[in-house]
PDB file of C-alpha atoms in Angstrom:
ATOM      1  CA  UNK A   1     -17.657   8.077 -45.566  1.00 82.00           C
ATOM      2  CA  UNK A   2     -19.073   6.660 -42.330  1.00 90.00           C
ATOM      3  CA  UNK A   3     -18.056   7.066 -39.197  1.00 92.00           C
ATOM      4  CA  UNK A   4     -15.777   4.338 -38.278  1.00 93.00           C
ATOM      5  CA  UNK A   5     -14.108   4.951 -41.718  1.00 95.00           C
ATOM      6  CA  UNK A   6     -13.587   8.877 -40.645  1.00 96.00           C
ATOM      7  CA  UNK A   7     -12.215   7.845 -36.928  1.00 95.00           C
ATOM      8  CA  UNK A   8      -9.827   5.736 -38.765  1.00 95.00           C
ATOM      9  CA  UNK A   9      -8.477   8.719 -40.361  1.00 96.00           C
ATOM     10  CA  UNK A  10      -8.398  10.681 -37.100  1.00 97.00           C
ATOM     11  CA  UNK A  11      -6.477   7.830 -35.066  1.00 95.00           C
ATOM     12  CA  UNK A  12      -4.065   7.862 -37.769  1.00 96.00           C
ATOM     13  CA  UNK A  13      -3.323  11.445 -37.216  1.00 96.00           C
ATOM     14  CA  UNK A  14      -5.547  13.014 -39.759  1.00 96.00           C
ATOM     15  CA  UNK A  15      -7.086  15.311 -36.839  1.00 97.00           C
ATOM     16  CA  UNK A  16      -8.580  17.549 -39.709  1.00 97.00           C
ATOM     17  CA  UNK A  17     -11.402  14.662 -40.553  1.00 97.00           C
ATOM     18  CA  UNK A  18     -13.190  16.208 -37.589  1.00 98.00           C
ATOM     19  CA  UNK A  19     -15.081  17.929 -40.009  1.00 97.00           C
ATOM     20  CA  UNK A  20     -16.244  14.739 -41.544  1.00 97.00           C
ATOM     21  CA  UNK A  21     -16.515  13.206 -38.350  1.00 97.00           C
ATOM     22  CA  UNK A  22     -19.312  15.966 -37.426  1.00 97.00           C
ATOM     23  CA  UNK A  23     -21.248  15.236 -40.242  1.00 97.00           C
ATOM     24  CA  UNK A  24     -22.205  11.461 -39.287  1.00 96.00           C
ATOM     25  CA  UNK A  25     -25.801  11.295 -37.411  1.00 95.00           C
ATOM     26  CA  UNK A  26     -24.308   8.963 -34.998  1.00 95.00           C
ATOM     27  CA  UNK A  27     -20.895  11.345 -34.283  1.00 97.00           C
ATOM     28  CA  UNK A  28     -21.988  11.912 -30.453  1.00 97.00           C
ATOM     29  CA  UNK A  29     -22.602   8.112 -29.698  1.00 96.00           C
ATOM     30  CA  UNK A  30     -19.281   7.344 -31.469  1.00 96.00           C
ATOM     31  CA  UNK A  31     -17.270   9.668 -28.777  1.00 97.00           C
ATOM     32  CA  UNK A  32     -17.815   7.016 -26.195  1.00 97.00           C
ATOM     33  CA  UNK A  33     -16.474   4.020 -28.815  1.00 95.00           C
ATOM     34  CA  UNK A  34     -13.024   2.352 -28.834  1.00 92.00           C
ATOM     35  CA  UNK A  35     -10.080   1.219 -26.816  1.00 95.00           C
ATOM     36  CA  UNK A  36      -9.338   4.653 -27.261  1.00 97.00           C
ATOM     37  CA  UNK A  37     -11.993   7.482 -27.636  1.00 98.00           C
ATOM     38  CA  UNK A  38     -11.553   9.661 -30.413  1.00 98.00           C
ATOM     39  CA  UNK A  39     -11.225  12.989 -28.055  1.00 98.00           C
ATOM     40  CA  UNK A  40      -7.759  11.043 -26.238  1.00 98.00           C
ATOM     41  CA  UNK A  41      -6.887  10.887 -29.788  1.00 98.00           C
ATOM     42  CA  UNK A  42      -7.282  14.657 -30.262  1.00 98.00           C
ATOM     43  CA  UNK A  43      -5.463  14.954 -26.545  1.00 98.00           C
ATOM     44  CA  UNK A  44      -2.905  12.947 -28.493  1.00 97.00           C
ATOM     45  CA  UNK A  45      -2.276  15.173 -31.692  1.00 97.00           C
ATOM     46  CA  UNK A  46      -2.390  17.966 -29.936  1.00 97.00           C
ATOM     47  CA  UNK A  47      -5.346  19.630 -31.940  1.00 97.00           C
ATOM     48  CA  UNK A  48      -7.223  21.788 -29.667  1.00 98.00           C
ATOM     49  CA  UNK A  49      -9.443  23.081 -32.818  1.00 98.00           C
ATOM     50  CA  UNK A  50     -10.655  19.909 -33.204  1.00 98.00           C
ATOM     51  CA  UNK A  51     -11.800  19.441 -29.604  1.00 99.00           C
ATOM     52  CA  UNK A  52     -13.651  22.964 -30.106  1.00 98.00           C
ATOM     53  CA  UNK A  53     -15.406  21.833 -32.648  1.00 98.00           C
ATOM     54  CA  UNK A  54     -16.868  19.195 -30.993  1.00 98.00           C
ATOM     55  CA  UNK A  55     -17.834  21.419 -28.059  1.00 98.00           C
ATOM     56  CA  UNK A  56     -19.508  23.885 -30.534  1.00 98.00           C
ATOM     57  CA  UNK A  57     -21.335  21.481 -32.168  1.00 98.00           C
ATOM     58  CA  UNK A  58     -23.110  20.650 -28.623  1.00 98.00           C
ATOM     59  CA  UNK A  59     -20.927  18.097 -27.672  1.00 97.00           C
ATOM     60  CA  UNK A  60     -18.694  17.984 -24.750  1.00 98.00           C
ATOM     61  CA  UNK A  61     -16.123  15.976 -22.142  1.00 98.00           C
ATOM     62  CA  UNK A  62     -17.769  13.100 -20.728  1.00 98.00           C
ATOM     63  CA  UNK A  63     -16.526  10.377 -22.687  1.00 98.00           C
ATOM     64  CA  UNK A  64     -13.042  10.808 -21.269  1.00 98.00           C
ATOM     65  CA  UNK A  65     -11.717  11.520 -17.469  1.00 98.00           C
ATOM     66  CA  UNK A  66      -9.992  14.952 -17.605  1.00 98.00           C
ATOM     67  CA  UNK A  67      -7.782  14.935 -15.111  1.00 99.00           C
ATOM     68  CA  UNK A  68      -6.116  12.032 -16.955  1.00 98.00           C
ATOM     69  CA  UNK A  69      -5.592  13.664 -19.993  1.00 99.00           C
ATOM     70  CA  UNK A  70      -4.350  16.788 -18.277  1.00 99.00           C
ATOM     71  CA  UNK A  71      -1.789  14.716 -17.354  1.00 98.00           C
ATOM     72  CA  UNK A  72      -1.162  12.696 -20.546  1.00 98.00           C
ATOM     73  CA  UNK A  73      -1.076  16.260 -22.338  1.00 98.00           C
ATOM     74  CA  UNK A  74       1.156  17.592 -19.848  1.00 98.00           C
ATOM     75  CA  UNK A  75       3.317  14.485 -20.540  1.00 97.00           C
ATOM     76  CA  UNK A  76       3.107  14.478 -24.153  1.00 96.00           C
ATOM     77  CA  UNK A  77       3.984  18.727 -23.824  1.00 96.00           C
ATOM     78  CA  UNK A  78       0.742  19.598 -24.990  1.00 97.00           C
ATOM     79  CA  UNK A  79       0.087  23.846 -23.065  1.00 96.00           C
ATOM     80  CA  UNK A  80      -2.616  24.249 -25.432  1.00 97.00           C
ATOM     81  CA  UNK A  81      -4.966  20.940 -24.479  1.00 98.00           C
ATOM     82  CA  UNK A  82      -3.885  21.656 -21.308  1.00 98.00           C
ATOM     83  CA  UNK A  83      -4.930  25.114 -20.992  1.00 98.00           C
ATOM     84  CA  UNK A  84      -8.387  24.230 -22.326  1.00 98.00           C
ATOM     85  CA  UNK A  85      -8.904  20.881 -20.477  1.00 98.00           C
ATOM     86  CA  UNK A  86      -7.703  23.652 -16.940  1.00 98.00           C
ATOM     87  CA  UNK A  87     -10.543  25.945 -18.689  1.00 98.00           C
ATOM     88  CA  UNK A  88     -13.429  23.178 -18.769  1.00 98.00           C
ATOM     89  CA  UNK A  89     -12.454  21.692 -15.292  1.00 98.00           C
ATOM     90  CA  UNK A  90      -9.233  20.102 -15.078  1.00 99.00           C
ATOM     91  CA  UNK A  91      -7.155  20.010 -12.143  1.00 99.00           C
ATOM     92  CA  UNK A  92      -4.074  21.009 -12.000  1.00 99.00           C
ATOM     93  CA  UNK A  93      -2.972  19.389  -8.758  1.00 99.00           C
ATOM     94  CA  UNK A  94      -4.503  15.873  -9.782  1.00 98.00           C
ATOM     95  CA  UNK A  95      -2.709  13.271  -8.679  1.00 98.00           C
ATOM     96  CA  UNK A  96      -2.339   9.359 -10.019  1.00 98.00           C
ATOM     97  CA  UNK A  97      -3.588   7.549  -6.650  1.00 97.00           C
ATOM     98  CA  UNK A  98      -1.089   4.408  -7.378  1.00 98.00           C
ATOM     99  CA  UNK A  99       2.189   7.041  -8.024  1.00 98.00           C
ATOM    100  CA  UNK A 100       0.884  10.138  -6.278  1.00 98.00           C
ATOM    101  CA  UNK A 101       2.256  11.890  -9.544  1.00 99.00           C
ATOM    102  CA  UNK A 102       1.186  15.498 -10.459  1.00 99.00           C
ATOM    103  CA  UNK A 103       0.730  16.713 -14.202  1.00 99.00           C
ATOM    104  CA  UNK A 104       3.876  18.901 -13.318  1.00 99.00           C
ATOM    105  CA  UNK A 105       5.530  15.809 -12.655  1.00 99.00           C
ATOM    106  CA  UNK A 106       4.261  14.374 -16.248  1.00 98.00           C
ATOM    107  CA  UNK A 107       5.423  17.581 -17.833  1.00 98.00           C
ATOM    108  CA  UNK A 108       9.403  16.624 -16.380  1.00 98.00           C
ATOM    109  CA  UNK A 109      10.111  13.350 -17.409  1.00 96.00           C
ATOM    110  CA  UNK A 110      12.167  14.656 -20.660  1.00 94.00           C
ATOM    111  CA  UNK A 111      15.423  16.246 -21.721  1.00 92.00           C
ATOM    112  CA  UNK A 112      15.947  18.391 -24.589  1.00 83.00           C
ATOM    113  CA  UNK A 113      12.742  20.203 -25.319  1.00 88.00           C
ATOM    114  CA  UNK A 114      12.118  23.187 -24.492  1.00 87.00           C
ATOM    115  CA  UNK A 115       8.409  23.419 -25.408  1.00 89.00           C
ATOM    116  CA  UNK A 116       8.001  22.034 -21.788  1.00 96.00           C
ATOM    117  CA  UNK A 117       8.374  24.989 -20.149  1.00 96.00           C
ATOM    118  CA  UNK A 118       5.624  26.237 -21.447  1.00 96.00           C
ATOM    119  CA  UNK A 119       3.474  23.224 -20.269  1.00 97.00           C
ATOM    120  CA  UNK A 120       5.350  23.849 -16.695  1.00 98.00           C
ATOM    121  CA  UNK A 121       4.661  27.745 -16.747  1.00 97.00           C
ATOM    122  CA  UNK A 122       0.949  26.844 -17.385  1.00 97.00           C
ATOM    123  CA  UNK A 123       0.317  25.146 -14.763  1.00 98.00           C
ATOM    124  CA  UNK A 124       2.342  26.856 -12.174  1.00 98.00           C
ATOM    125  CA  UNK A 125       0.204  30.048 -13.302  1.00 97.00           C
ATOM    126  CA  UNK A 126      -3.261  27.507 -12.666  1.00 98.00           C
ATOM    127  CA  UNK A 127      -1.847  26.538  -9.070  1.00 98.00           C
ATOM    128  CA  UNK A 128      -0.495  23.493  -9.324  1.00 99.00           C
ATOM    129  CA  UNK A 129       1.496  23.030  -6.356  1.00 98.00           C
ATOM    130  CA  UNK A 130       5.335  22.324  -6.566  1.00 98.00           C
ATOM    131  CA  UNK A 131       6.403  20.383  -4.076  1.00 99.00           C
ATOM    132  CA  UNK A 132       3.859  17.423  -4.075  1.00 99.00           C
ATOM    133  CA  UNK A 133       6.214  14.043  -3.973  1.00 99.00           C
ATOM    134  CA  UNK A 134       5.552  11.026  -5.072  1.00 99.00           C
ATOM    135  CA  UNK A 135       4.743   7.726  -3.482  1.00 99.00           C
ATOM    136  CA  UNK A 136       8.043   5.823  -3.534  1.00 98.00           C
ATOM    137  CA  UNK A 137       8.900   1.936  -4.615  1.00 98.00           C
ATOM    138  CA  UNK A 138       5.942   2.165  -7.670  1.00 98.00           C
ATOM    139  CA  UNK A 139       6.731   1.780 -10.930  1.00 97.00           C
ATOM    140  CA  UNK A 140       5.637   4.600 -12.722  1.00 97.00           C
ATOM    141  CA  UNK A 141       4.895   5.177 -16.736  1.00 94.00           C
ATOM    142  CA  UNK A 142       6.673   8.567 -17.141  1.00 94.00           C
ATOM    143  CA  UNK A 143       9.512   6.916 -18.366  1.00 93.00           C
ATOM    144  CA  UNK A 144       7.668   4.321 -20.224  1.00 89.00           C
ATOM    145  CA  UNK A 145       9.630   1.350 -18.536  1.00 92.00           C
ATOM    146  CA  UNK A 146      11.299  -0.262 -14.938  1.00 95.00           C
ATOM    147  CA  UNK A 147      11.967   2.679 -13.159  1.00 95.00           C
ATOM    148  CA  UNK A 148      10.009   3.311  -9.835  1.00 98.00           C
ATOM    149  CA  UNK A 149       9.300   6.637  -8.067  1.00 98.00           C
ATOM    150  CA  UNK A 150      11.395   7.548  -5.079  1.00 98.00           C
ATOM    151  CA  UNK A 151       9.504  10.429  -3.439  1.00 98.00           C
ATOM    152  CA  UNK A 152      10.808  12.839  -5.921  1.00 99.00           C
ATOM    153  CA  UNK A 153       9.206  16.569  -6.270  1.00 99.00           C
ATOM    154  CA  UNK A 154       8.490  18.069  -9.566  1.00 99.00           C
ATOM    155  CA  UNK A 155      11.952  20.289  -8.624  1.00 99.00           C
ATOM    156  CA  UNK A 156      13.846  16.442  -8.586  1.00 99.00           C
ATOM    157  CA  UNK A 157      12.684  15.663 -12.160  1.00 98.00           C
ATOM    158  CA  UNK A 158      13.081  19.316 -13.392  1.00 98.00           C
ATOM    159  CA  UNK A 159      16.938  19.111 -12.297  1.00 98.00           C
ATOM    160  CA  UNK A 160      17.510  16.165 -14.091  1.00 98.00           C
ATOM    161  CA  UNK A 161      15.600  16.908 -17.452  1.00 97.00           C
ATOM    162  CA  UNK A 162      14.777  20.485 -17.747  1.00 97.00           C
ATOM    163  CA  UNK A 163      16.615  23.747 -18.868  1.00 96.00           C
ATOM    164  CA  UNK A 164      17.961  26.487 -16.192  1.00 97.00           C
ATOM    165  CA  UNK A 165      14.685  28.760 -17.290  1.00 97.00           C
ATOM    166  CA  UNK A 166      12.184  26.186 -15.804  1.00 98.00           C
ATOM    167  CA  UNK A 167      14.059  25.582 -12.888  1.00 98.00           C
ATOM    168  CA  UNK A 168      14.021  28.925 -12.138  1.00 98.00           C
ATOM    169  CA  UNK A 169      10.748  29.734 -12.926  1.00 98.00           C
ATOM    170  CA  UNK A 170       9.621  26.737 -10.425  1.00 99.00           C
ATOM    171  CA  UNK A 171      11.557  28.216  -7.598  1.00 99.00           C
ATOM    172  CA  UNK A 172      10.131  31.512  -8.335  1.00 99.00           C
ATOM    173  CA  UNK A 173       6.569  29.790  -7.752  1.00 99.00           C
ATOM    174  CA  UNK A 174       8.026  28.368  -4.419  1.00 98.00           C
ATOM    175  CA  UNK A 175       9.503  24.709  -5.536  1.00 99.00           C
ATOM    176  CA  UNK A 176      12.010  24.026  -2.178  1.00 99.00           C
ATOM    177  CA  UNK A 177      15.501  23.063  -3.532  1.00 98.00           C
ATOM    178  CA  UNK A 178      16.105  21.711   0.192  1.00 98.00           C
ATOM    179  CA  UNK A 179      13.357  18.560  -0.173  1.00 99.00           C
ATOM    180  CA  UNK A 180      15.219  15.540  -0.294  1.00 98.00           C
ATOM    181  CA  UNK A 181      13.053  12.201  -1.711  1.00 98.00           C
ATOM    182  CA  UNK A 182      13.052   8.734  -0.239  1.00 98.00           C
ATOM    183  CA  UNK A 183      17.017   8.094  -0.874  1.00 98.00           C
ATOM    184  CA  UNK A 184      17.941  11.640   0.828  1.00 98.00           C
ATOM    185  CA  UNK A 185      18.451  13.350  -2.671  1.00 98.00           C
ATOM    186  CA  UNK A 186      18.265  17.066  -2.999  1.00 98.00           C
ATOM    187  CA  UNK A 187      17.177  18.461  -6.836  1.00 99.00           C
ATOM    188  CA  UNK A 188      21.124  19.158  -6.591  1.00 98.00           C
ATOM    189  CA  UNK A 189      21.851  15.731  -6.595  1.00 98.00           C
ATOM    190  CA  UNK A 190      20.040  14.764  -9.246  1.00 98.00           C
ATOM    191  CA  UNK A 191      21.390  17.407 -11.000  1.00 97.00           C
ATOM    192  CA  UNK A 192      24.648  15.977 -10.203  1.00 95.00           C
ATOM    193  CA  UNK A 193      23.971  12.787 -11.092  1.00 96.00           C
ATOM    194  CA  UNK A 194      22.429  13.885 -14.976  1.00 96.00           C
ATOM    195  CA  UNK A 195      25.662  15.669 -15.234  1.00 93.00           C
ATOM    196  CA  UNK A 196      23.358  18.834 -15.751  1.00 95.00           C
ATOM    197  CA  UNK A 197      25.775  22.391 -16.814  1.00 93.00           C
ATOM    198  CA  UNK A 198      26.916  24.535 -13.614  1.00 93.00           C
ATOM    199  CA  UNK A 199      23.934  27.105 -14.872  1.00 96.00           C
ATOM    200  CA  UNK A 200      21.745  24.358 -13.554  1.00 97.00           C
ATOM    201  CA  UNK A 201      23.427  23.728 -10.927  1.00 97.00           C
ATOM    202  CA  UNK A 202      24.302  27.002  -9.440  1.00 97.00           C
ATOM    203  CA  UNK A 203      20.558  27.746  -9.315  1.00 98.00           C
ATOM    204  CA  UNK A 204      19.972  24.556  -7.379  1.00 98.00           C
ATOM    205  CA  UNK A 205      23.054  25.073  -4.888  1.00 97.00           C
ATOM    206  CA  UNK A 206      22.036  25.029  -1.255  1.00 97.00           C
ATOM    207  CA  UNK A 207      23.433  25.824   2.273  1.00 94.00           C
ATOM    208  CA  UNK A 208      27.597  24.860   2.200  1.00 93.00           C
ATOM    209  CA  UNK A 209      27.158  23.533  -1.349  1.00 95.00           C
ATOM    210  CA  UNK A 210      27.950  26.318  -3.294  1.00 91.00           C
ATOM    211  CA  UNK A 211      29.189  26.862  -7.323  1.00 91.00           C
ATOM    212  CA  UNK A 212      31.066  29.465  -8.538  1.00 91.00           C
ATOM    213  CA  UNK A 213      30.372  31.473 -11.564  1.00 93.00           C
ATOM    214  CA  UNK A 214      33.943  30.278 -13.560  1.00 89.00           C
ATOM    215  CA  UNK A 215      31.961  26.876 -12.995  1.00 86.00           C
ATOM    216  CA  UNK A 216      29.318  28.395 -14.947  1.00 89.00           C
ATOM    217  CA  UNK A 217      31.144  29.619 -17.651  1.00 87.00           C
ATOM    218  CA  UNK A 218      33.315  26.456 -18.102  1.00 85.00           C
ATOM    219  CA  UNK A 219      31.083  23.624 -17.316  1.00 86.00           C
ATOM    220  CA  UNK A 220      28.496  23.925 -20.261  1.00 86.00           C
ATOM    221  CA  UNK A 221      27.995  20.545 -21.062  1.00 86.00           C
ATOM    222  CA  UNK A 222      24.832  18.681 -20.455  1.00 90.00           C
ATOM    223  CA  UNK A 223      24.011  15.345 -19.621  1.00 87.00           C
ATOM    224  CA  UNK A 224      27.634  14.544 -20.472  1.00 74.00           C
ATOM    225  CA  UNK A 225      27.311  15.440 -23.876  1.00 76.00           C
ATOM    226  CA  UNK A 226      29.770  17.907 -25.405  1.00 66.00           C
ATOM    227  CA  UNK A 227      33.061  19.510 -24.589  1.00 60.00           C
ATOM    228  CA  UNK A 228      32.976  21.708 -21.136  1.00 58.00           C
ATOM    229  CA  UNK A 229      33.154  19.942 -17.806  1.00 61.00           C
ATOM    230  CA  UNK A 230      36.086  20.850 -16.321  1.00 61.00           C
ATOM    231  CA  UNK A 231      37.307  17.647 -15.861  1.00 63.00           C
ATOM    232  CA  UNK A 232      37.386  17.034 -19.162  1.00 64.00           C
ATOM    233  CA  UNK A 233      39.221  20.192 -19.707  1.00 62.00           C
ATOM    234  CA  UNK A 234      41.917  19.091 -16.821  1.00 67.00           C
ATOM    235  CA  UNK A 235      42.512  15.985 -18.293  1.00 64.00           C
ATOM    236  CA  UNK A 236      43.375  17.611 -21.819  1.00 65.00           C
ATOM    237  CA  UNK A 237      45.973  19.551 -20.095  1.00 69.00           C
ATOM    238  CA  UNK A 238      46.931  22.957 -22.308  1.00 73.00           C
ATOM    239  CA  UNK A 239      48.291  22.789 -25.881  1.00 64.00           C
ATOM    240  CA  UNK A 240      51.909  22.472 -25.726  1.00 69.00           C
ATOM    241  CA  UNK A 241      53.115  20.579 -28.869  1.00 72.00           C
ATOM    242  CA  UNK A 242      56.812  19.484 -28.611  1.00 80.00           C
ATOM    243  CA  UNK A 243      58.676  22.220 -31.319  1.00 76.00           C
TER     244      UNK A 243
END
C-alpha cells in the first residue's frame, strides 16, 4: 500500500492507518501534501495517538499552523489535541486577525454538549483570557453560515450555548458578566434571548436584574424546548376539569 493509497484511508477517518502511513519512505514529505495535510486530518478525528506517533517517529508540526488548529480543535471539542497542540506551542489566547476570535470563543459556538466544558476548562487552566471580544460587523465561520460577530466575549457565546457549569467556571476564572458587545448586550441578554433555564440565568444576573430561586426551580426549560417556563405554566392555568 503506498502512501497516497494509506492517506486515503486516514482522510476517510481510518486514523489507525498511521501505522501504515509510517512505513512509506516518503511519509515525512507526504505531511506537507494536500488541500488538507494529513496531521489537520488527525486534528479532525480527534486522534491524538496518531499525532504521537508521528512525533516519535522524528517527525513533528511544521506542516500545519498551530494556533489554527488549536482553534479548529477547540471548535470541533477536541481537549485532548488541544492539550497537546498547548504542550508543543500553541497559544491559547490566539486570535483570528479578520474576527479577533479566541479558541474559547471556537469552543462556544454549540448547544447541547457537554464535552465542551472540558475544552473551555482547558484552556482557562492554560490562560486564555476571558474577556477578549470580537471585532464586530465580520462574518465569522463558528456558525458555519451569515451570521457576523458583534463584539461578543467568550461569556456572550457561553450564555447562549453552554450549560450553567461552564458559565460558572468562566466567571470563576474572571469572565465579567457586566461587558456589553457592540449592540449593548450583557451575557444576560443573550441568555434571554436563547431562552436559556433560570439556573443560567441566575448566575448571569447583574446589578437591579435579579432572579429568584422559585425561577430556578420552575423555569427548566432550555432554548425553548420542553415544559417549564413559567409562562407556559401560566397560560395552562391549574387542572380544574368541570365535574
Amino acid at each position: 500500500m503506498d502512501s497516497n493509497e494509506v492517506m486515503k484511508f486516514i482522510s476517510g477517518g481510518r486514523t489507525d492507518y498511521i501505522f501504515n502511513f509510517l512505513e512509506c519512505e516518503d511519509w515525512k514529505e507526504r505531511l506537507f501534501d494536500g488541500p488538507v495535510l494529513l496531521l489537520q486530518w488527525l486534528v479532525y478525528y480527534n486522534d491524538t495517538t496518531a499525532i504521537r506517533a508521528i512525533l516519535h517517529a522524528g517527525g513533528d508540526l511544521e506542516s500545519i499552523d498551530i494556533n489554527s488548529e488549536l482553534g479548529n480543535a477547540a471548535f470541533f471539542g477536541h481537549w485532548k489535541v488541544c492539550d497537546l497542540l498547548i504542550n508543543h506551542g500553541a497559544d491559547p489566547n490566539a486570535v483570528i486577525d479578520k474576527t479577533g476570535e479566541t479558541p474559547l470563543h471556537n469552543a462556544l459556538a454549540k448547544a447541547g454538549r457537554p464535552y465542551f466544558h472540558y475544552v473551555v476548562r482547558l484552556l482557562l487552566e492554560k490562560g486564555a483570557k476571558p474577556n477578549v471580544a470580537t471585532i464586530p460587523g465580520i462574518e465569522t465561520g463558528a456558525f458555519m453560515r451569515d451570521i457576523r460577530t458583534c463584539g461578543e466575549t467568550p461569556l456572550h457565546r457561553a450564555a447562549a450555548y453552554a450549560g450553567p457549569e461552564t458559565i460558572k467556571l468562566m466567571l470563576d476564572h474572571g469572565a465579567d458578566k457586566t461587558i456589553k458587545d457592540a449592540n449593548g448586550d450583557t451575557p444576560l441578554t443573550w441568555a434571554s434571548r436563547h431562552l436559556r433555564p433560570g439556573k443560567v440565568l441566575q448566575l448571569l444576573a447583574y446589578g437591579p436584574h435579579w432572579i429568584s430561586d422559585k425561577h430556578v426551580e420552575v423555569n427548566i426549560s432550555d432554548h425553548g424546548a420542553g415544559w417549564g417556563n413559567t409562562m407556559d405554566w401560566k397560560l395552562v392555568g391549574d387542572y380544574l376539569p368541570e365535574e
